[in-house]
Amino acid sequence: MTPVALGPAQAVAMAALDRRVRMDPWSEAVYHALAMRQEAELWGIMSDAGELIAMMVLAFGPWDIELELIGVDVDWRRRGLGECLLALARERLETTRRERLLLEVRHSNQPARALYERHGFRIDGRRRAYYEAPAPGGQREDAILMSLTLAAPHSPL
Ligand SMILES: CC(C)(COP(=O)(O)OP(=O)(O)OC[C@H]1O[C@@H](n2cnc3c(N)ncnc32)[C@H](O)[C@@H]1OP(=O)(O)O)[C@@H](O)C(=O)NCCC(=O)NCCS
């Protein structure tokens, strides 16, 4: 399945998918605003029936790209869609000549951490109590900071 670029017209579908995949989803308004931002790219994968089943949000800085979000609908997991989106993120890193792909992930999010490690991301650090507690009354959760650096840096140094 090939990822396609998403725009403001897909904000409703993105927010709906986010509600199905994450515990702290963004609203339709947030997706609409993101789609209007020049430095953001929204990518999705559609089912044959035309439903949005996976998505990724990239935010471009001068040197790095932040992987803000990657999500695959529950019934579509473990079929390589996450890998397909990550491969595209890597391609965007190379094409746009940025140096690193950066992300934060919940300490307990083993599926995502396994996916990132398989793609060569390394752990750079930990941000204490960064995320809301997974359940009401629980403890806040640490973020693990990870990055992927291109093998051949563009810097002449
Ligand atoms: C993390 C997520 C995007 C993975 O998507 P996916 O399409 O299921 O991943 P893939 O099928 O491409 O998996 C690729 C590899 O990642 C690892 N992996 C993925 N899910 C895993 C799991 N539940 N347990 C262990 N390893 C896992 C495996 O190495 C897997 O390869 P394999 O299936 O050959 O063993 C998906 O689980 C998801 O949407 N989670 C909720 C949202 C989220 O937490 N996003 C990340 C933070 S924004």
Coordinates of C-alpha atoms and ligand atoms in Angstrom, one line a residue:
M1 CA 0.0 0.0 0.0
T2 CA 1.4 3.4 -1.0
P3 CA 1.2 6.4 1.4
V4 CA -0.6 9.5 0.1
A5 CA -0.3 13.1 1.2
L6 CA -3.2 14.3 3.3
G7 CA -4.7 17.8 3.5
P8 CA -7.3 19.8 5.4
A9 CA -10.1 17.8 3.8
Q10 CA -8.9 14.7 5.7
A11 CA -8.9 16.4 9.1
V12 CA -12.1 14.7 10.2
A13 CA -10.8 11.2 9.2
M14 CA -7.4 11.9 10.8
A15 CA -9.0 12.9 14.2
A16 CA -11.2 9.8 14.0
L17 CA -8.3 7.5 13.4
D18 CA -6.3 9.2 16.2
R19 CA -9.2 8.5 18.6
R20 CA -8.9 4.9 17.7
V21 CA -5.2 4.6 18.0
R22 CA -3.9 6.9 20.8
M23 CA -4.9 7.6 24.4
D24 CA -4.3 11.4 24.0
P25 CA -5.7 12.1 20.5
W26 CA -5.6 15.5 18.7
S27 CA -8.8 17.2 17.7
E28 CA -10.1 17.8 14.1
A29 CA -9.1 21.5 14.6
V30 CA -5.6 20.5 15.4
Y31 CA -5.3 18.4 12.3
H32 CA -6.8 21.1 10.2
A33 CA -4.3 23.6 11.5
L34 CA -1.4 21.1 11.0
A35 CA -2.5 20.5 7.4
M36 CA -2.3 24.3 6.7
R37 CA 1.3 24.5 8.1
Q38 CA 4.0 24.7 5.5
E39 CA 6.5 23.0 7.7
A40 CA 4.3 20.0 8.4
E41 CA 3.6 16.9 6.2
L42 CA 0.7 14.6 6.8
W43 CA 0.8 11.2 5.2
G44 CA -1.8 8.4 5.2
I45 CA -2.5 4.9 3.9
M46 CA -6.0 4.1 2.6
S47 CA -7.8 0.8 2.5
D48 CA -9.2 -0.5 -0.8
A49 CA -12.6 0.7 0.6
G50 CA -11.1 4.3 0.8
E51 CA -10.8 4.4 4.7
L52 CA -7.9 6.0 6.4
I53 CA -6.2 3.1 8.2
A54 CA -2.7 4.5 9.0
M55 CA -1.1 8.0 9.2
M56 CA 2.0 9.9 10.1
V57 CA 2.8 13.5 10.9
L58 CA 6.2 15.0 10.2
A59 CA 7.3 18.5 11.3
F60 CA 10.3 20.0 9.5
G61 CA 12.9 22.1 11.2
P62 CA 16.0 23.6 9.6
W63 CA 18.1 20.6 10.3
D64 CA 15.9 17.9 11.7
I65 CA 12.5 16.3 11.1
E66 CA 10.3 15.5 14.1
L67 CA 8.1 12.4 13.8
E68 CA 5.1 13.8 15.7
L69 CA 2.8 10.9 15.2
I70 CA 2.6 7.5 13.6
G71 CA -0.6 5.4 14.0
V72 CA -2.1 2.3 12.5
D73 CA -5.7 1.3 13.0
V74 CA -6.1 -1.7 15.4
D75 CA -7.3 -4.2 12.8
W76 CA -4.5 -3.3 10.4
R77 CA -1.5 -3.8 12.8
R78 CA 1.4 -6.2 12.2
R79 CA 1.0 -6.0 8.4
G80 CA 3.9 -3.7 7.8
L81 CA 2.0 -0.4 7.5
G82 CA 4.0 1.2 10.3
E83 CA 7.2 0.1 8.6
C84 CA 6.0 1.5 5.3
L85 CA 5.3 4.9 6.9
L86 CA 8.7 4.9 8.7
A87 CA 10.5 4.1 5.4
L88 CA 8.8 7.1 3.9
A89 CA 9.9 9.3 6.8
R90 CA 13.5 8.1 6.1
E91 CA 13.1 8.9 2.4
R92 CA 11.9 12.4 3.3
L93 CA 14.9 12.8 5.5
E94 CA 17.2 12.0 2.6
T95 CA 15.3 13.9 0.0
T96 CA 15.0 17.1 2.1
R97 CA 18.7 16.8 3.3
R98 CA 17.8 17.0 6.9
E99 CA 20.3 15.4 9.4
R100 CA 18.1 13.5 11.9
L101 CA 14.7 12.1 12.5
L102 CA 13.7 12.8 16.1
L103 CA 10.8 11.4 18.2
E104 CA 9.5 10.9 21.7
V105 CA 7.7 7.7 22.8
R106 CA 6.0 6.6 26.0
H107 CA 8.3 4.4 28.0
S108 CA 5.6 1.7 28.1
N109 CA 4.9 1.8 24.4
Q110 CA 6.7 -1.5 23.5
P111 CA 5.2 -1.9 20.0
A112 CA 6.4 1.5 18.9
R113 CA 9.8 1.2 20.5
A114 CA 10.3 -2.2 18.8
L115 CA 9.3 -0.7 15.5
Y116 CA 11.8 2.3 15.9
E117 CA 14.6 0.1 17.2
R118 CA 14.2 -2.2 14.2
H119 CA 14.6 0.8 12.0
G120 CA 17.9 1.9 13.5
F121 CA 16.7 4.6 15.9
R122 CA 18.9 4.9 19.0
I123 CA 17.9 6.2 22.5
D124 CA 19.3 9.7 23.2
G125 CA 17.7 10.3 26.6
R126 CA 14.7 10.3 28.8
R127 CA 12.2 13.1 29.8
R128 CA 10.8 12.4 33.3
A129 CA 7.0 12.5 33.8
Y130 CA 6.5 13.9 30.3
Y131 CA 3.2 12.2 29.5
E132 CA -0.2 12.2 31.3
A133 CA -0.9 9.1 33.3
P134 CA -2.2 6.3 31.1
A135 CA -5.2 5.9 33.5
P136 CA -6.9 8.4 35.8
G137 CA -5.2 8.5 39.2
G138 CA -2.1 6.8 37.8
Q139 CA 1.4 8.2 37.6
R140 CA 2.7 10.4 34.8
E141 CA 5.0 8.5 32.4
D142 CA 8.5 9.2 31.1
A143 CA 9.2 9.9 27.4
I144 CA 12.1 8.1 25.7
L145 CA 13.9 10.3 23.2
M146 CA 15.1 8.6 20.1
S147 CA 16.8 9.6 16.9
L148 CA 17.8 8.3 13.5
T149 CA 20.9 9.9 11.9
L150 CA 21.7 9.5 8.3
A151 CA 24.8 7.4 7.7
A152 CA 26.5 10.0 5.4
P153 CA 26.2 13.4 7.0
H154 CA 25.9 16.4 4.6
S155 CA 28.2 18.6 6.6
P156 CA 31.6 19.1 5.1
L157 CA 33.2 19.0 8.5
Ligands
LIG1 C1 3.4 1.3 16.7 C2 2.5 1.0 15.5 C3 2.5 2.3 14.6 C4 3.1 -0.1 14.7 O1 2.4 -0.3 13.5 P1 2.3 -1.6 12.7 O2 1.7 -1.4 11.4 O3 1.5 -2.6 13.6 O4 3.8 -2.1 12.7 P2 4.5 -3.1 11.6 O5 3.5 -4.1 11.2 O6 5.1 -2.3 10.5 O7 5.6 -3.7 12.5 C5 7.0 -3.7 12.2 C6 7.8 -4.3 13.3 O8 7.7 -3.5 14.5 C7 7.7 -4.3 15.6 N1 6.4 -4.3 16.3 C8 5.2 -3.7 15.8 N2 4.2 -4.0 16.7 C9 4.7 -4.7 17.7 C10 4.2 -5.3 18.9 N3 2.9 -5.1 19.2 N4 5.0 -6.0 19.7 C11 6.3 -6.1 19.4 N5 6.9 -5.7 18.3 C12 6.1 -4.9 17.4 C13 8.0 -5.7 15.1 O9 9.4 -5.9 15.0 C14 7.3 -5.7 13.7 O10 7.8 -6.6 12.8 P3 7.1 -8.1 12.7 O11 5.7 -7.9 12.6 O12 7.8 -8.7 11.5 O13 7.5 -8.8 14.0 C15 1.1 0.6 16.0 O14 1.2 -0.4 17.0 C16 0.2 1.8 16.5 O15 -0.4 2.5 15.8 N6 0.2 1.9 17.9 C17 -0.6 3.0 18.5 C18 -0.1 4.4 18.2 C19 1.3 4.6 18.7 O16 1.6 4.2 19.8 N7 2.1 5.3 17.9 C20 3.5 5.6 18.3 C21 3.6 6.9 19.1 S1 2.9 8.3 18.3

